[in-house]
Amino acid sequence: MSIPAPSLTSLESETGEKIYDRDFWLAYAANVVLVTANALTLHFAELVNYLGGTEQITGAVIRTGLIGALVLRLAMGQVIDRYGAGKLWTISAVGLISGLIWFTLIRSIGWELHAARILFSVSLAGMFTCSIVHIQNLVPAHRRTEVIGNLGSSGFVGMIIGSQAGDFIMRMGGDPQFKFYWLFGSAAALVVIHLALAIALTWNAPHERPSESVSALRLLVRYWPGPVVAVALMMGVAFAVTTVFLRRHSTLMGLGGIGTFFTAYAVSAFFFRIGTSDWSYKYGRHAMVMRGLAGHIISMASLIFVTREWHYIIPAVAGGFGHALLFPAVVSMGSGAFPKRYRGMGTTLTLGFVEAGVMISAPLLGALIDAYAETPGTRFGFIPMFATAAGLAVIVGVFYLSTAARTEDVDTVHEEDSIPLASEGAASDEVGSGEELPEPVLACQESGNAS
């Protein structure tokens, strides 16, 4: 299918809304730097292996970090809503720098590795959340999916730079520990640059503080995003495959590195993201979700047949297509289920579901690899792992098709934040037009996810 790729300028001229301004491009640059730093840490499994750990231990350490991030996400959302994104952004950046430096000092598998991973995961979660919350609060509601997607295209640029730089560092000769100094030290230096950009972006930024403090649990129950949660969890499974275990797959298969995969993934995702910028209000976000899941199914299944480094290109392109469509649609629907003044909580909870998918799947997929590592024909246990991931994506696709996708959805063309949070016992909630609607109807209108 040939899809015209509208430029950012043409999109603005069609609507008359100036959204690609200084703030957007500062956020774009900051995200490039942060994702580049994060991509350097894709070799974390190699660090665990160097310290004497197995694939299952790698998954367990990743899970520990994500549990910490998920627990603290509830507090993150409330901090952002009450004090704005800038303060948490700065604190998180300092935490990430500390976690990266800590990685270089660890010499064995133990509590320090788990603690450093928790600090890393919590800080990274805070920084990405603050970036997304800040930028979507600056644009009208019907442009949120588009802007989230276009801001996210910066991540693919960072992924290309970081994955190639990481492979280059790992190919250097000498002491392996020296390589990890370079990997995590370079990442820490990039986070310092990101912090400077974040401060410039949020300096004196206006912030509307909620008039009442509502618990995260109550907000989650009241504004439950619906079946899109299952898609967010599945995105986590795909991330676990590519960011946790793919490097070990390449090493054990003697393929030379993951730079080819992540470069093809990022390049294709970048162009797919720009080329599909208007799909949210042209075809609806449900269509984006179903096509994105199809991309992940093809990606996971085709990884089974990889025996040469260039074979990574096909699953990378399919995965890039899936990522390009799923991330903006899922974040838009998940966070959009919450009113603007609670958008910090809505965004952090939506991203938390993606992390929960990584947390749940990483140790299970690692155990699956270990269980079949010595079985002939399974290529070190990776074939059953890839097949399981593809099968899970099929199940989620069928579930979404039979639930949320049965309702019509396009990006809303109105603001949904004009009515205060209803008091206990109230039968209505905020909607864009100011009408009082029963909550099931509200769920369809605001989040596009009818249960």
XYZ file of C-alpha atoms in Angstrom:
451
model
C 0.000 0.000 0.000
C 1.399 3.412 -0.966
C 0.635 6.088 1.589
C 1.475 9.758 1.017
C 3.598 11.164 3.799
C 2.301 14.615 4.786
C 4.912 17.031 6.037
C 4.569 18.634 9.445
C 4.197 22.021 7.762
C 1.356 20.842 5.528
C -0.467 19.340 8.482
C -0.289 22.690 10.245
C -1.432 24.642 7.219
C -4.488 22.415 6.824
C -5.653 23.039 10.389
C -4.280 26.498 11.022
C -2.880 25.346 14.366
C 0.746 26.083 15.191
C 1.935 23.058 17.165
C 5.375 22.343 15.673
C 7.074 25.224 17.431
C 10.155 25.728 19.620
C 8.776 23.512 22.399
C 8.096 20.631 20.030
C 11.564 20.728 18.486
C 13.280 21.048 21.863
C 11.323 17.990 23.013
C 12.247 16.251 19.762
C 15.971 16.878 20.282
C 15.767 15.830 23.924
C 14.060 12.581 22.958
C 16.701 11.783 20.324
C 19.409 12.128 22.956
C 17.531 10.084 25.578
C 16.690 7.201 23.243
C 20.282 7.146 21.997
C 21.409 6.756 25.612
C 18.833 4.042 26.244
C 19.807 2.172 23.068
C 23.364 1.926 24.365
C 21.976 -0.069 27.305
C 20.465 -2.710 25.013
C 23.636 -4.667 25.780
C 22.548 -5.057 29.407
C 22.040 -8.801 28.853
C 25.704 -8.978 27.857
C 26.652 -7.368 31.169
C 24.616 -9.962 33.080
C 26.231 -12.740 31.058
C 29.707 -11.273 31.724
C 28.928 -11.306 35.451
C 28.010 -15.011 35.222
C 24.235 -14.800 34.800
C 21.859 -16.743 32.524
C 18.998 -15.594 30.294
C 16.539 -16.334 33.087
C 18.554 -14.198 35.512
C 18.571 -11.396 32.943
C 14.791 -11.586 32.733
C 14.507 -11.616 36.525
C 16.691 -8.509 36.886
C 14.676 -6.709 34.198
C 11.491 -7.698 36.023
C 12.803 -6.363 39.335
C 13.516 -3.001 37.752
C 10.101 -2.844 36.151
C 8.329 -3.780 39.383
C 10.033 -0.814 41.002
C 9.014 1.442 38.119
C 5.418 0.222 38.217
C 5.100 0.751 41.965
C 6.510 4.268 41.783
C 4.510 5.153 38.663
C 1.487 5.798 40.878
C 3.458 8.449 42.749
C 4.955 9.798 39.502
C 1.542 10.547 38.040
C 0.427 12.443 41.143
C 3.685 14.427 41.286
C 3.309 15.482 37.635
C -0.341 16.444 38.096
C 0.362 18.467 41.254
C 3.721 20.077 40.472
C 4.153 19.821 36.703
C 6.505 17.732 34.601
C 9.651 19.825 35.075
C 10.488 18.879 38.670
C 10.055 15.131 38.210
C 11.927 15.326 34.916
C 14.993 16.781 36.629
C 14.900 14.315 39.532
C 14.508 11.385 37.129
C 17.450 12.520 34.986
C 19.730 12.690 38.019
C 18.535 9.216 39.028
C 19.217 7.804 35.555
C 22.744 9.215 35.498
C 23.384 7.621 38.898
C 21.984 4.258 37.777
C 24.138 4.176 34.647
C 27.294 4.963 36.590
C 26.354 2.295 39.133
C 26.224 -0.331 36.350
C 29.919 0.272 35.648
C 30.857 -0.419 39.274
C 29.075 -3.786 39.692
C 31.284 -6.864 39.719
C 28.872 -9.722 40.534
C 25.250 -10.870 40.378
C 23.593 -9.697 43.567
C 21.428 -7.081 45.217
C 23.442 -4.224 43.722
C 22.563 -5.270 40.175
C 18.869 -5.407 41.074
C 19.001 -2.070 42.914
C 20.820 -0.343 40.055
C 18.283 -1.711 37.575
C 15.407 -0.417 39.721
C 16.964 3.052 39.798
C 17.545 2.894 36.044
C 14.002 1.726 35.225
C 12.240 4.147 37.577
C 14.230 7.122 36.307
C 13.813 6.234 32.638
C 10.071 5.776 33.127
C 9.818 9.176 34.760
C 11.693 10.927 31.967
C 9.700 9.416 29.104
C 6.426 10.087 30.924
C 7.299 13.730 31.585
C 8.217 14.236 27.936
C 4.938 12.819 26.631
C 2.781 14.585 29.237
C 4.422 17.933 28.581
C 4.077 17.853 24.808
C 0.495 16.561 24.655
C -0.676 19.189 27.125
C 0.447 21.869 24.651
C -1.745 20.724 21.748
C -5.503 20.417 21.127
C -7.111 17.066 21.936
C -7.706 16.018 18.330
C -4.005 16.453 17.503
C -2.630 14.417 20.440
C -2.232 11.099 18.608
C -0.517 12.832 15.704
C 1.881 14.797 17.914
C 2.690 11.815 20.143
C 3.519 9.891 16.983
C 5.654 12.598 15.417
C 7.521 13.222 18.673
C 8.077 9.477 18.880
C 9.737 9.474 15.465
C 12.703 11.108 17.190
C 13.154 7.906 19.144
C 13.845 5.982 15.957
C 16.666 8.380 15.119
C 18.113 7.754 18.569
C 17.655 4.016 18.167
C 19.735 4.006 14.983
C 22.551 6.031 16.523
C 22.551 4.165 19.838
C 22.370 0.634 18.475
C 25.168 1.240 15.976
C 27.328 2.948 18.603
C 26.668 0.109 21.035
C 27.719 -2.529 18.515
C 30.856 -0.529 17.719
C 31.819 -0.365 21.401
C 31.189 -4.083 21.932
C 33.395 -4.947 18.939
C 36.354 -3.081 20.404
C 39.172 -5.236 21.690
C 40.457 -5.332 25.220
C 38.954 -5.950 28.625
C 35.158 -6.527 28.497
C 34.766 -4.395 31.610
C 36.319 -1.497 29.699
C 33.583 -1.852 27.073
C 30.903 -1.513 29.729
C 32.608 1.642 31.015
C 32.233 3.088 27.536
C 28.639 1.879 27.064
C 27.143 3.132 30.296
C 29.484 6.107 30.673
C 28.534 7.406 27.222
C 24.855 6.896 28.058
C 25.262 8.915 31.280
C 26.934 11.770 29.387
C 24.028 11.873 26.931
C 21.522 12.051 29.794
C 23.334 15.163 31.068
C 22.685 16.778 27.669
C 19.070 15.633 27.796
C 18.654 17.197 31.235
C 19.850 20.573 29.945
C 17.298 20.417 27.104
C 14.518 19.357 29.484
C 15.227 22.296 31.792
C 15.089 24.689 28.831
C 11.834 23.089 27.714
C 10.027 23.302 31.059
C 11.475 26.558 32.424
C 8.520 28.683 33.585
C 6.084 26.310 31.833
C 2.482 26.965 32.962
C 0.811 24.245 34.994
C -2.802 23.769 36.081
C -2.907 22.038 39.435
C -5.939 19.809 40.183
C -8.273 21.258 42.789
C -8.475 17.911 44.562
C -6.103 15.028 45.090
C -7.566 11.739 43.879
C -5.925 8.366 44.485
C -4.377 6.578 41.535
C -6.559 3.521 42.136
C -9.757 5.554 42.052
C -8.684 7.322 38.872
C -7.713 4.031 37.230
C -11.050 2.430 38.092
C -13.058 5.476 37.033
C -11.218 6.051 33.734
C -10.239 2.453 32.903
C -8.966 2.551 29.287
C -10.520 -0.792 28.327
C -9.181 -3.469 25.927
C -6.332 -1.211 24.825
C -4.653 -2.341 28.059
C -4.192 -5.809 26.529
C -2.501 -4.214 23.517
C -0.173 -2.237 25.796
C 0.787 -5.463 27.573
C 1.488 -7.110 24.210
C 3.725 -4.203 23.243
C 5.700 -5.023 26.389
C 6.123 -8.613 25.224
C 7.500 -7.413 21.874
C 9.883 -5.018 23.644
C 11.108 -7.846 25.868
C 11.945 -9.931 22.794
C 13.815 -7.177 20.959
C 15.454 -5.178 23.755
C 16.238 -7.938 26.275
C 16.958 -11.123 24.337
C 17.785 -10.219 20.740
C 21.378 -9.324 21.553
C 21.944 -12.788 23.073
C 20.274 -14.360 20.033
C 22.720 -12.562 17.761
C 25.706 -13.554 19.893
C 24.796 -17.232 20.199
C 23.991 -17.476 16.484
C 27.257 -15.740 15.594
C 25.481 -13.031 13.636
C 27.720 -10.111 14.554
C 25.394 -7.738 16.380
C 21.963 -6.098 16.587
C 22.823 -2.915 14.724
C 21.281 -4.229 11.479
C 18.009 -5.068 13.208
C 17.602 -1.806 15.091
C 18.737 0.334 12.176
C 16.192 -1.280 9.832
C 13.586 -1.169 12.623
C 14.165 2.508 13.330
C 14.421 3.662 9.708
C 11.228 1.870 8.695
C 9.378 2.988 11.831
C 10.441 6.606 11.251
C 9.021 6.704 7.720
C 5.933 4.694 8.651
C 5.309 7.076 11.550
C 5.543 10.197 9.369
C 3.581 8.558 6.552
C 0.722 7.560 8.860
C 0.524 10.823 10.840
C -3.070 11.425 9.768
C -4.344 7.854 10.196
C -5.777 8.520 13.652
C -8.422 10.896 12.295
C -8.537 9.377 8.807
C -9.073 5.688 9.629
C -9.422 5.679 13.412
C -7.166 4.349 16.134
C -8.709 0.872 16.172
C -7.499 0.363 12.605
C -4.047 1.525 13.692
C -4.042 -0.998 16.545
C -5.098 -3.954 14.374
C -2.544 -3.197 11.669
C 0.136 -2.580 14.272
C -0.526 -5.948 15.906
C -0.309 -7.605 12.497
C 3.132 -6.034 12.096
C 4.282 -7.476 15.416
C 2.939 -10.934 14.545
C 4.927 -10.956 11.298
C 8.003 -9.618 13.081
C 8.023 -12.203 15.878
C 7.245 -15.092 13.517
C 9.890 -14.143 10.951
C 12.592 -13.992 13.659
C 12.278 -17.778 13.789
C 13.916 -18.059 10.373
C 16.874 -15.726 10.970
C 20.218 -17.451 10.317
C 22.205 -14.527 8.855
C 22.565 -10.975 10.105
C 20.829 -9.490 7.054
C 17.838 -11.756 7.739
C 17.000 -9.375 10.595
C 15.773 -6.816 8.053
C 12.366 -8.422 7.412
C 11.332 -8.799 11.079
C 12.792 -5.336 11.767
C 10.689 -3.632 9.091
C 7.546 -5.464 10.225
C 8.255 -4.596 13.850
C 8.952 -0.978 12.937
C 5.591 -0.788 11.179
C 3.854 -2.233 14.229
C 5.616 0.122 16.627
C 4.939 3.153 14.438
C 1.197 2.550 14.613
C 0.732 1.061 18.068
C 2.599 3.485 20.313
C 0.741 6.720 19.446
C -2.632 4.967 19.253
C -2.239 3.148 22.570
C -0.825 6.145 24.462
C -3.464 8.447 22.985
C -6.369 6.160 23.892
C -4.972 5.168 27.264
C -4.049 8.652 28.485
C -7.000 10.241 26.677
C -9.380 8.265 28.868
C -8.294 10.612 31.677
C -9.187 14.337 31.824
C -6.380 16.784 31.111
C -5.672 17.735 34.717
C -5.044 14.033 35.444
C -3.175 13.454 32.196
C 0.058 12.838 34.086
C -1.526 9.904 35.896
C -3.224 8.664 32.728
C -0.005 8.711 30.726
C 2.126 7.091 33.406
C -0.430 4.317 33.947
C -0.692 3.636 30.208
C 3.078 3.401 29.850
C 3.055 1.316 33.019
C 0.960 -1.330 31.278
C 3.616 -1.569 28.550
C 6.262 -2.021 31.231
C 4.068 -4.599 32.945
C 4.106 -6.555 29.695
C 7.913 -6.552 29.746
C 7.974 -7.389 33.456
C 5.637 -10.364 33.137
C 7.043 -11.755 29.910
C 10.811 -11.235 30.303
C 11.453 -13.949 32.939
C 8.979 -16.324 31.276
C 10.553 -15.893 27.847
C 14.015 -16.227 29.398
C 12.985 -19.445 31.134
C 11.597 -20.749 27.827
C 14.933 -20.087 26.124
C 16.829 -21.838 28.912
C 14.421 -24.814 28.902
C 14.987 -25.520 25.199
C 18.617 -24.389 24.995
C 19.929 -27.955 24.644
C 17.044 -29.297 22.523
C 18.059 -30.032 18.896
C 16.355 -27.850 16.308
C 15.403 -25.018 18.642
C 18.508 -22.876 17.981
C 19.432 -22.365 21.625
C 15.778 -22.129 22.679
C 14.975 -18.973 20.729
C 12.584 -20.572 18.217
C 9.959 -21.551 20.823
C 10.359 -18.130 22.424
C 9.716 -16.262 19.151
C 6.773 -18.568 18.357
C 5.226 -17.939 21.781
C 5.523 -14.156 21.368
C 3.871 -14.315 17.929
C 1.088 -16.509 19.295
C 0.368 -14.063 22.113
C 0.076 -11.230 19.580
C -2.473 -13.275 17.615
C -4.538 -13.867 20.774
C -4.505 -10.168 21.684
C -5.475 -9.240 18.123
C -8.493 -11.574 18.169
C -9.521 -10.223 21.588
C -9.251 -6.594 20.478
C -11.061 -7.285 17.203
C -13.988 -8.828 19.084
C -14.232 -6.053 21.689
C -12.979 -2.487 21.222
C -12.509 -2.689 17.453
C -16.245 -3.338 17.024
C -16.918 0.322 17.829
C -16.146 3.276 15.575
C -13.245 5.465 16.635
C -11.589 8.535 15.255
C -9.618 11.191 17.096
C -11.998 13.539 18.882
C -12.323 17.047 17.521
C -13.075 18.659 20.860
C -11.584 19.216 24.278
C -12.744 16.755 26.909
C -11.774 18.674 29.999
C -14.447 21.256 30.664
C -16.302 19.506 33.520
C -14.811 18.935 37.011
C -14.312 15.471 38.430
C -17.737 14.225 39.471
C -18.208 13.754 43.179
C -18.922 10.393 44.755
C -22.273 9.031 43.640
C -22.512 11.261 40.585
C -23.810 9.595 37.471
C -21.905 11.709 34.979
C -18.384 12.620 34.002
C -16.527 15.099 31.862
C -16.983 15.064 28.116
C -15.772 17.415 25.489
C -19.085 19.064 24.731
C -19.962 19.533 28.373
C -22.908 17.139 28.147
C -23.582 14.785 31.005
C -23.454 11.251 29.675
C -23.651 7.872 31.376
C -20.166 6.475 32.012
C -20.369 3.589 29.470
C -21.101 6.125 26.728
C -18.259 8.292 27.981
C -15.869 5.364 27.676
C -16.713 4.980 23.996
C -16.463 8.688 23.269
C -13.296 9.642 25.104
C -11.054 6.604 24.946
C -12.455 4.807 21.955
C -12.566 1.601 23.993
C -16.008 0.223 24.682
C -15.947 -2.656 27.115
